[in-house]
């Protein structure tokens, strides 16, 4: 693969991920992007106008924030001339912003890009039913008072029961399966039991709690302040005291009574934003920057939406094959924790001889990923999954985790609703 310019991840920051608790949270997507963007830009040695472009992943764009990338760029003081646009590929949107920046800079057309993701799932809309929309349209078009009265007699109770937009967004339109149901399919295919899924979820909470306590996230998570002055300084969905007894209590959500996917071993619905600064070698040298990592490859993959959870396998494997890497050549993995069963199914797929031969083109299994290299500081089960943000967060955290541990190489990867997967290879700066 020809690469005209080296591409570096220079720095990044995110907000705390805030668990949705039944009512709209204190921040919109742009609010969140600004909350972590300001301190990130304030610690840079260059002027804010040095960026060539702003790209922001966001799935649930609010009506008052059309093109949230542009709104955020202006609120961050990047200037009226700053071009900014939004990208959307479901759960991969935050990684797509980095990948787009990576490809622009690699080609030589740009030198420094601010790439992020922002999502406020607590603000996901309630949607009128089609029958209610048609009734309201007829009422608006009625020309006489008598016509309006006639239409008023047609009011039905169902008109006042809106559709939850988030629920439909988490249902695949081709298979009509909820994302959790696709995880159940994988659990059945690879023999993932409930106890294993719960144990994985418990570990995720314990790892995040440890990272919060020992200061691992200090330069990554920026404190956010709402208009009332309330302080948000940590991912508030974490349960440090999570144990197997507690995780055994919730009933399966999708496939009762024998399903493996529960609220306790699934990612949390949250609000959050994340930014990274992506730069060329020329920009790094010009501004005296110290990159966290070098971005050296990326891949997107499509697969059957019914098994979308295998997206990390289908996207990461081509990267490993291109570079001749085996499982032991990847020091760290950030695999977005949509569902514990889904993560464990990916690990199982890579260590399954038949799957690797028939699907991935290997002569034998790729190998089993050591759990000490996988999501070392927890993941979406413990901190949440704001869909437009998560892909950005896992790349940022991978870079920070690699630098902390002196790792040579890491892959950030995720499954994506609709039957897609994304992956990005980072390497230590040489």
Short mmCIF file of C-alpha atoms in Angstrom, two decimals:
data_model
loop_
_atom_site.label_atom_id
_atom_site.label_comp_id
_atom_site.label_asym_id
_atom_site.label_seq_id
_atom_site.Cartn_x
_atom_site.Cartn_y
_atom_site.Cartn_z
CA UNK A 1 0.00 0.00 0.00
CA UNK A 2 1.47 3.32 -1.10
CA UNK A 3 1.56 5.97 1.59
CA UNK A 4 2.72 9.43 0.58
CA UNK A 5 2.61 10.82 4.10
CA UNK A 6 2.89 9.23 7.51
CA UNK A 7 -0.15 9.85 9.70
CA UNK A 8 -0.05 10.37 13.45
CA UNK A 9 -2.57 10.47 16.25
CA UNK A 10 -1.23 13.43 18.18
CA UNK A 11 -3.60 13.85 21.11
CA UNK A 12 -7.20 13.38 22.13
CA UNK A 13 -9.75 13.81 24.87
CA UNK A 14 -13.27 12.75 25.69
CA UNK A 15 -16.05 13.59 28.09
CA UNK A 16 -17.13 11.26 30.85
CA UNK A 17 -19.71 8.86 29.45
CA UNK A 18 -22.98 9.61 31.25
CA UNK A 19 -25.57 6.89 31.64
CA UNK A 20 -29.04 7.70 30.30
CA UNK A 21 -31.49 7.53 33.18
CA UNK A 22 -34.92 7.89 31.57
CA UNK A 23 -34.90 11.63 30.86
CA UNK A 24 -32.86 13.81 28.48
CA UNK A 25 -29.37 14.39 29.85
CA UNK A 26 -27.80 17.81 30.46
CA UNK A 27 -25.87 17.90 27.17
CA UNK A 28 -26.68 17.75 23.47
CA UNK A 29 -24.15 16.14 21.09
CA UNK A 30 -22.56 19.51 20.31
CA UNK A 31 -22.50 20.45 23.99
CA UNK A 32 -20.54 17.27 24.66
CA UNK A 33 -18.16 17.91 21.76
CA UNK A 34 -17.44 21.39 23.08
CA UNK A 35 -16.99 20.21 26.68
CA UNK A 36 -14.04 17.97 25.77
CA UNK A 37 -12.88 19.97 22.76
CA UNK A 38 -12.07 23.14 24.68
CA UNK A 39 -9.55 21.63 27.11
CA UNK A 40 -8.04 19.52 24.35
CA UNK A 41 -7.41 22.57 22.16
CA UNK A 42 -6.27 24.68 25.11
CA UNK A 43 -3.32 22.36 25.77
CA UNK A 44 -2.03 22.46 22.18
CA UNK A 45 0.99 24.60 21.19
CA UNK A 46 -0.61 25.76 17.91
CA UNK A 47 -3.38 28.17 16.98
CA UNK A 48 -6.87 26.72 16.59
CA UNK A 49 -7.03 27.86 12.99
CA UNK A 50 -4.15 25.51 12.13
CA UNK A 51 -6.63 22.73 11.42
CA UNK A 52 -7.50 22.05 7.80
CA UNK A 53 -10.79 20.32 8.53
CA UNK A 54 -13.18 19.13 11.25
CA UNK A 55 -15.00 15.78 10.97
CA UNK A 56 -17.51 14.54 13.53
CA UNK A 57 -19.34 11.23 13.76
CA UNK A 58 -22.91 11.47 15.03
CA UNK A 59 -25.84 9.11 14.48
CA UNK A 60 -28.78 10.82 16.19
CA UNK A 61 -28.37 14.36 14.89
CA UNK A 62 -30.68 16.81 16.64
CA UNK A 63 -32.88 19.16 14.61
CA UNK A 64 -31.31 22.18 16.30
CA UNK A 65 -27.78 20.99 15.45
CA UNK A 66 -27.86 20.15 11.75
CA UNK A 67 -24.25 19.34 10.75
CA UNK A 68 -23.03 19.17 14.36
CA UNK A 69 -19.41 19.21 13.15
CA UNK A 70 -19.83 22.74 11.86
CA UNK A 71 -21.74 23.92 14.93
CA UNK A 72 -19.07 22.46 17.21
CA UNK A 73 -16.23 23.95 15.14
CA UNK A 74 -17.72 27.42 15.42
CA UNK A 75 -18.38 27.08 19.15
CA UNK A 76 -14.79 25.87 19.62
CA UNK A 77 -13.49 29.04 17.98
CA UNK A 78 -11.99 27.41 14.89
CA UNK A 79 -13.11 30.28 12.68
CA UNK A 80 -15.77 30.91 10.07
CA UNK A 81 -13.57 29.59 7.27
CA UNK A 82 -13.21 26.14 8.88
CA UNK A 83 -14.83 23.43 6.77
CA UNK A 84 -16.60 20.83 8.90
CA UNK A 85 -18.85 17.90 8.13
CA UNK A 86 -20.61 15.02 9.79
CA UNK A 87 -20.15 11.29 9.04
CA UNK A 88 -22.54 8.46 9.89
CA UNK A 89 -21.94 4.72 9.70
CA UNK A 90 -23.89 3.70 12.81
CA UNK A 91 -21.58 2.44 15.59
CA UNK A 92 -18.54 3.10 13.39
CA UNK A 93 -19.14 6.83 12.98
CA UNK A 94 -16.49 7.97 15.46
CA UNK A 95 -13.89 5.71 13.86
CA UNK A 96 -15.01 6.79 10.39
CA UNK A 97 -14.11 10.37 11.27
CA UNK A 98 -10.55 9.25 12.07
CA UNK A 99 -10.34 7.03 9.02
CA UNK A 100 -11.46 9.84 6.72
CA UNK A 101 -8.85 12.12 8.29
CA UNK A 102 -6.22 9.39 7.96
CA UNK A 103 -6.89 8.97 4.25
CA UNK A 104 -6.93 12.70 3.53
CA UNK A 105 -3.61 13.23 5.29
CA UNK A 106 -2.02 10.11 3.83
CA UNK A 107 -2.86 11.39 0.33
CA UNK A 108 -1.14 14.70 1.02
CA UNK A 109 -4.22 16.91 0.64
CA UNK A 110 -4.40 17.85 4.34
CA UNK A 111 -1.97 18.18 7.24
CA UNK A 112 -4.02 18.42 10.43
CA UNK A 113 -7.61 17.39 11.11
CA UNK A 114 -9.78 17.38 14.23
CA UNK A 115 -11.78 14.15 14.13
CA UNK A 116 -14.38 13.16 16.68
CA UNK A 117 -17.64 11.55 17.64
CA UNK A 118 -20.55 12.86 19.69
CA UNK A 119 -23.80 11.25 20.76
CA UNK A 120 -26.54 12.01 23.28
CA UNK A 121 -28.68 8.88 23.31
CA UNK A 122 -30.75 10.26 26.17
CA UNK A 123 -32.06 12.80 23.64
CA UNK A 124 -33.11 10.15 21.09
CA UNK A 125 -36.46 11.24 19.66
CA UNK A 126 -39.95 9.86 20.14
CA UNK A 127 -41.58 9.29 16.75
CA UNK A 128 -45.21 9.62 15.72
CA UNK A 129 -46.81 6.48 14.36
CA UNK A 130 -47.58 6.60 10.64
CA UNK A 131 -51.32 6.52 11.35
CA UNK A 132 -50.98 9.50 13.67
CA UNK A 133 -48.90 11.43 11.16
CA UNK A 134 -51.48 10.81 8.44
CA UNK A 135 -54.28 11.96 10.75
CA UNK A 136 -52.43 15.14 11.68
CA UNK A 137 -51.70 15.79 8.01
CA UNK A 138 -55.38 15.45 7.20
CA UNK A 139 -56.31 17.79 10.03
CA UNK A 140 -53.88 20.41 8.77
CA UNK A 141 -55.27 20.12 5.25
CA UNK A 142 -58.95 20.30 6.30
CA UNK A 143 -60.53 23.40 4.78
CA UNK A 144 -63.70 23.83 6.79
CA UNK A 145 -64.58 23.64 10.48
CA UNK A 146 -66.95 20.75 9.68
CA UNK A 147 -64.11 18.78 8.04
CA UNK A 148 -61.96 19.37 11.11
CA UNK A 149 -64.73 18.16 13.43
CA UNK A 150 -65.17 15.00 11.35
CA UNK A 151 -61.44 14.28 11.57
CA UNK A 152 -61.42 14.91 15.32
CA UNK A 153 -63.86 12.03 15.76
CA UNK A 154 -61.20 9.78 14.24
CA UNK A 155 -58.70 10.23 17.05
CA UNK A 156 -57.41 6.88 18.29
CA UNK A 157 -55.56 6.16 21.57
CA UNK A 158 -52.61 4.73 19.60
CA UNK A 159 -51.92 8.22 18.24
CA UNK A 160 -50.66 9.21 21.68
CA UNK A 161 -48.30 6.27 22.03
CA UNK A 162 -45.10 7.29 20.21
CA UNK A 163 -42.48 4.94 18.84
CA UNK A 164 -39.17 5.02 20.72
CA UNK A 165 -36.68 6.10 18.07
CA UNK A 166 -33.73 4.43 19.79
CA UNK A 167 -35.52 1.08 19.84
CA UNK A 168 -36.09 1.22 16.08
CA UNK A 169 -32.52 2.38 15.56
CA UNK A 170 -31.27 -0.72 17.33
CA UNK A 171 -33.37 -2.99 15.12
CA UNK A 172 -31.94 -4.10 11.80
CA UNK A 173 -34.31 -3.09 8.95
CA UNK A 174 -33.34 -6.07 6.77
CA UNK A 175 -33.54 -8.92 9.26
CA UNK A 176 -35.88 -7.17 11.75
CA UNK A 177 -33.60 -8.47 14.50
CA UNK A 178 -32.62 -6.36 17.48
CA UNK A 179 -28.89 -5.99 18.02
CA UNK A 180 -29.17 -8.14 21.14
CA UNK A 181 -30.79 -10.91 19.12
CA UNK A 182 -27.80 -10.95 16.78
CA UNK A 183 -25.60 -11.44 19.84
CA UNK A 184 -27.78 -14.37 20.87
CA UNK A 185 -27.18 -15.96 17.46
CA UNK A 186 -23.43 -15.70 17.98
CA UNK A 187 -23.67 -17.05 21.53
CA UNK A 188 -25.45 -20.11 20.14
CA UNK A 189 -23.01 -20.52 17.23
CA UNK A 190 -19.88 -20.38 19.40
CA UNK A 191 -21.21 -21.93 22.60
CA UNK A 192 -20.99 -18.84 24.81
CA UNK A 193 -22.81 -19.53 28.07
CA UNK A 194 -24.48 -17.06 30.42
CA UNK A 195 -21.86 -17.46 33.14
CA UNK A 196 -19.02 -16.63 30.75
CA UNK A 197 -20.84 -13.54 29.51
CA UNK A 198 -21.52 -12.37 33.06
CA UNK A 199 -17.90 -13.01 34.08
CA UNK A 200 -16.71 -10.90 31.16
CA UNK A 201 -19.09 -8.08 32.15
CA UNK A 202 -17.88 -8.19 35.75
CA UNK A 203 -14.27 -7.93 34.57
CA UNK A 204 -15.14 -4.91 32.41
CA UNK A 205 -16.52 -3.04 35.42
CA UNK A 206 -13.59 -4.00 37.62
CA UNK A 207 -11.06 -2.89 35.00
CA UNK A 208 -12.72 0.48 34.44
CA UNK A 209 -12.99 1.06 38.19
CA UNK A 210 -9.27 0.31 38.58
CA UNK A 211 -8.39 2.68 35.71
CA UNK A 212 -10.45 5.45 37.29
CA UNK A 213 -8.80 4.90 40.66
CA UNK A 214 -5.17 4.73 39.51
CA UNK A 215 -5.31 7.80 37.27
CA UNK A 216 -5.04 5.96 33.94
CA UNK A 217 -7.81 8.11 32.46
CA UNK A 218 -6.59 11.43 33.86
CA UNK A 219 -5.47 13.01 30.57
CA UNK A 220 -8.14 11.28 28.53
CA UNK A 221 -11.37 12.12 30.35
CA UNK A 222 -12.14 15.84 30.67
CA UNK A 223 -14.46 17.10 33.40
CA UNK A 224 -17.77 18.42 32.07
CA UNK A 225 -19.93 21.15 33.64
CA UNK A 226 -23.63 21.59 32.93
CA UNK A 227 -25.37 25.01 32.95
CA UNK A 228 -26.39 24.50 36.59
CA UNK A 229 -22.79 24.00 37.63
CA UNK A 230 -23.06 20.25 38.19
CA UNK A 231 -19.70 18.55 37.76
CA UNK A 232 -19.30 15.31 35.79
CA UNK A 233 -15.80 13.93 36.21
CA UNK A 234 -16.06 10.18 35.55
CA UNK A 235 -17.95 7.54 33.57
CA UNK A 236 -20.91 7.14 35.88
CA UNK A 237 -22.25 3.78 34.71
CA UNK A 238 -19.40 1.84 36.29
CA UNK A 239 -20.22 -0.61 39.08
CA UNK A 240 -17.01 -1.27 41.04
CA UNK A 241 -18.78 -3.82 43.26
CA UNK A 242 -20.14 -5.83 40.33
CA UNK A 243 -20.18 -9.55 41.15
CA UNK A 244 -21.46 -12.78 39.68
CA UNK A 245 -24.35 -13.01 42.11
CA UNK A 246 -25.70 -9.65 41.03
CA UNK A 247 -25.14 -10.30 37.35
CA UNK A 248 -27.01 -13.59 37.58
CA UNK A 249 -30.25 -11.84 38.63
CA UNK A 250 -31.37 -10.02 35.43
CA UNK A 251 -33.47 -12.09 33.07
CA UNK A 252 -32.49 -12.46 29.41
CA UNK A 253 -33.83 -9.52 27.42
CA UNK A 254 -34.30 -11.04 23.99
CA UNK A 255 -34.57 -14.84 24.18
CA UNK A 256 -36.34 -15.87 27.36
CA UNK A 257 -35.85 -17.98 29.32
CA UNK A 258 -32.60 -19.40 27.98
CA UNK A 259 -30.91 -16.39 26.35
CA UNK A 260 -27.43 -15.21 27.31
CA UNK A 261 -27.85 -11.46 26.72
CA UNK A 262 -29.02 -9.40 29.70
CA UNK A 263 -29.00 -5.76 30.69
CA UNK A 264 -26.06 -6.58 32.94
CA UNK A 265 -23.79 -8.00 30.24
CA UNK A 266 -24.65 -5.53 27.48
CA UNK A 267 -23.32 -2.06 26.69
CA UNK A 268 -25.02 0.85 28.44
CA UNK A 269 -27.06 3.59 26.76
CA UNK A 270 -25.04 6.74 27.35
CA UNK A 271 -24.16 10.27 26.26
CA UNK A 272 -20.58 11.21 25.43
CA UNK A 273 -18.13 12.76 22.99
CA UNK A 274 -14.50 12.23 21.97
CA UNK A 275 -11.96 14.04 19.77
CA UNK A 276 -8.56 13.14 18.38
CA UNK A 277 -6.04 15.28 16.52
CA UNK A 278 -4.71 13.59 13.39
CA UNK A 279 -1.62 15.08 11.76
CA UNK A 280 0.97 14.57 9.05
CA UNK A 281 4.68 14.28 9.75
CA UNK A 282 5.06 17.77 8.33
CA UNK A 283 2.57 19.19 10.86
CA UNK A 284 4.14 17.23 13.72
CA UNK A 285 7.55 18.70 12.94
CA UNK A 286 6.25 22.21 12.27
CA UNK A 287 4.48 22.46 15.63
CA UNK A 288 6.88 20.38 17.72
CA UNK A 289 4.23 17.79 18.56
CA UNK A 290 4.75 14.47 20.35
CA UNK A 291 2.35 11.92 18.84
CA UNK A 292 0.74 9.16 20.87
CA UNK A 293 0.86 6.67 17.99
CA UNK A 294 1.08 6.29 14.23
CA UNK A 295 -1.97 5.21 12.25
CA UNK A 296 -0.71 2.63 9.75
CA UNK A 297 -3.77 0.86 8.35
CA UNK A 298 -7.55 0.59 8.48
CA UNK A 299 -10.26 -1.64 7.10
CA UNK A 300 -14.04 -1.81 6.75
CA UNK A 301 -15.96 -5.02 6.17
CA UNK A 302 -19.50 -6.07 5.33
CA UNK A 303 -21.22 -9.26 6.50
CA UNK A 304 -24.64 -10.78 7.13
CA UNK A 305 -26.56 -8.35 9.39
CA UNK A 306 -27.81 -11.31 11.43
CA UNK A 307 -24.24 -11.91 12.66
CA UNK A 308 -23.09 -8.29 12.65
CA UNK A 309 -21.23 -8.93 15.91
CA UNK A 310 -18.47 -10.69 13.96
CA UNK A 311 -17.63 -7.38 12.28
CA UNK A 312 -14.37 -7.03 14.29
CA UNK A 313 -13.18 -10.40 13.00
CA UNK A 314 -14.01 -9.59 9.39
CA UNK A 315 -12.41 -6.11 9.53
CA UNK A 316 -9.31 -6.85 11.63
CA UNK A 317 -8.26 -10.06 9.89
CA UNK A 318 -7.44 -8.44 6.50
CA UNK A 319 -5.15 -5.99 8.32
CA UNK A 320 -3.31 -8.85 10.03
CA UNK A 321 -3.05 -10.72 6.74
CA UNK A 322 -1.74 -7.70 4.81
CA UNK A 323 1.06 -7.20 7.32
CA UNK A 324 1.75 -10.86 8.04
CA UNK A 325 0.86 -10.52 11.71
CA UNK A 326 -0.16 -13.41 13.93
CA UNK A 327 -2.19 -13.10 17.08
CA UNK A 328 0.94 -12.61 19.20
CA UNK A 329 2.10 -9.68 17.05
CA UNK A 330 -0.77 -7.51 18.29
CA UNK A 331 0.09 -6.27 21.76
CA UNK A 332 -3.26 -4.68 22.62
CA UNK A 333 -6.83 -4.92 21.33
CA UNK A 334 -9.69 -2.50 21.89
CA UNK A 335 -12.79 -4.39 20.76
CA UNK A 336 -15.93 -2.40 21.45
CA UNK A 337 -18.06 -4.22 23.98
CA UNK A 338 -21.50 -4.08 22.39
CA UNK A 339 -22.40 -7.31 24.22
CA UNK A 340 -20.25 -9.63 26.31
CA UNK A 341 -21.45 -12.63 24.28
CA UNK A 342 -20.51 -10.85 21.06
CA UNK A 343 -16.97 -10.04 22.24
CA UNK A 344 -16.46 -13.62 23.40
CA UNK A 345 -17.83 -14.92 20.09
CA UNK A 346 -15.20 -12.90 18.20
CA UNK A 347 -12.46 -14.34 20.41
CA UNK A 348 -13.88 -17.81 19.83
CA UNK A 349 -14.11 -17.31 16.05
CA UNK A 350 -10.42 -16.41 15.79
CA UNK A 351 -9.51 -19.56 17.71
CA UNK A 352 -11.85 -21.87 15.72
CA UNK A 353 -9.99 -23.94 13.11
CA UNK A 354 -13.03 -24.54 10.92
CA UNK A 355 -14.21 -20.92 10.97
CA UNK A 356 -10.74 -19.58 10.18
CA UNK A 357 -10.32 -22.02 7.28
CA UNK A 358 -13.78 -21.64 5.79
CA UNK A 359 -14.38 -17.93 6.36
CA UNK A 360 -11.02 -16.21 6.85
CA UNK A 361 -8.82 -18.22 4.51
CA UNK A 362 -6.29 -19.42 7.09
CA UNK A 363 -4.89 -22.94 7.17
CA UNK A 364 -5.71 -23.14 10.89
CA UNK A 365 -6.97 -20.90 13.67
CA UNK A 366 -5.62 -17.35 13.85
CA UNK A 367 -5.23 -17.91 17.60
CA UNK A 368 -6.81 -16.98 20.92
CA UNK A 369 -6.45 -13.38 22.05
CA UNK A 370 -5.02 -13.21 25.56
CA UNK A 371 -7.57 -11.52 27.82
CA UNK A 372 -4.72 -9.50 29.34
CA UNK A 373 -4.37 -7.81 25.93
CA UNK A 374 -8.08 -7.22 25.35
CA UNK A 375 -9.92 -4.10 26.61
CA UNK A 376 -7.40 -3.72 29.40
CA UNK A 377 -9.21 -0.81 31.07
CA UNK A 378 -12.79 -1.94 30.56
CA UNK A 379 -15.15 -1.06 27.76
CA UNK A 380 -18.69 -0.23 26.72
CA UNK A 381 -20.29 -2.67 29.16
CA UNK A 382 -18.91 -0.64 32.05
CA UNK A 383 -18.63 2.85 30.58
CA UNK A 384 -21.32 2.88 27.89
CA UNK A 385 -21.77 2.99 24.14
CA UNK A 386 -22.81 6.37 22.71
CA UNK A 387 -22.96 4.96 19.21
CA UNK A 388 -21.51 7.85 17.23
CA UNK A 389 -18.65 8.25 19.71
CA UNK A 390 -17.46 4.75 20.64
CA UNK A 391 -15.27 4.16 17.58
CA UNK A 392 -13.39 7.35 18.32
CA UNK A 393 -12.99 6.51 21.99
CA UNK A 394 -11.53 3.06 21.40
CA UNK A 395 -8.89 4.44 19.01
CA UNK A 396 -7.96 7.18 21.46
CA UNK A 397 -7.80 4.82 24.39
CA UNK A 398 -5.79 2.27 22.44
CA UNK A 399 -3.19 4.95 21.69
CA UNK A 400 -3.02 5.95 25.36
CA UNK A 401 -2.88 2.34 26.57
CA UNK A 402 -0.09 1.53 24.11
CA UNK A 403 1.99 4.47 25.26
CA UNK A 404 1.46 3.66 28.94
CA UNK A 405 2.49 0.02 28.46
CA UNK A 406 5.23 0.57 25.88
CA UNK A 407 3.33 -1.55 23.36
CA UNK A 408 4.48 -1.74 19.75
CA UNK A 409 1.20 -2.41 18.01
CA UNK A 410 -2.54 -2.42 18.62
CA UNK A 411 -5.86 -2.82 16.82
CA UNK A 412 -9.07 -0.95 17.63
CA UNK A 413 -12.13 -2.65 16.18
CA UNK A 414 -15.91 -2.74 16.44
CA UNK A 415 -19.05 -4.35 15.17
CA UNK A 416 -21.50 -2.06 13.40
CA UNK A 417 -25.26 -2.38 13.15
CA UNK A 418 -26.41 -3.31 9.67
CA UNK A 419 -23.73 -5.95 9.18
CA UNK A 420 -20.47 -4.00 9.10
CA UNK A 421 -17.18 -3.93 10.94
CA UNK A 422 -14.34 -1.45 11.29
CA UNK A 423 -10.73 -1.78 12.39
CA UNK A 424 -7.68 0.48 12.71
CA UNK A 425 -4.04 -0.45 13.24
CA UNK A 426 -1.88 1.76 15.46
CA UNK A 427 1.87 1.42 15.93
CA UNK A 428 4.31 3.00 18.33
CA UNK A 429 6.05 6.08 16.96
CA UNK A 430 9.51 5.22 15.69
#
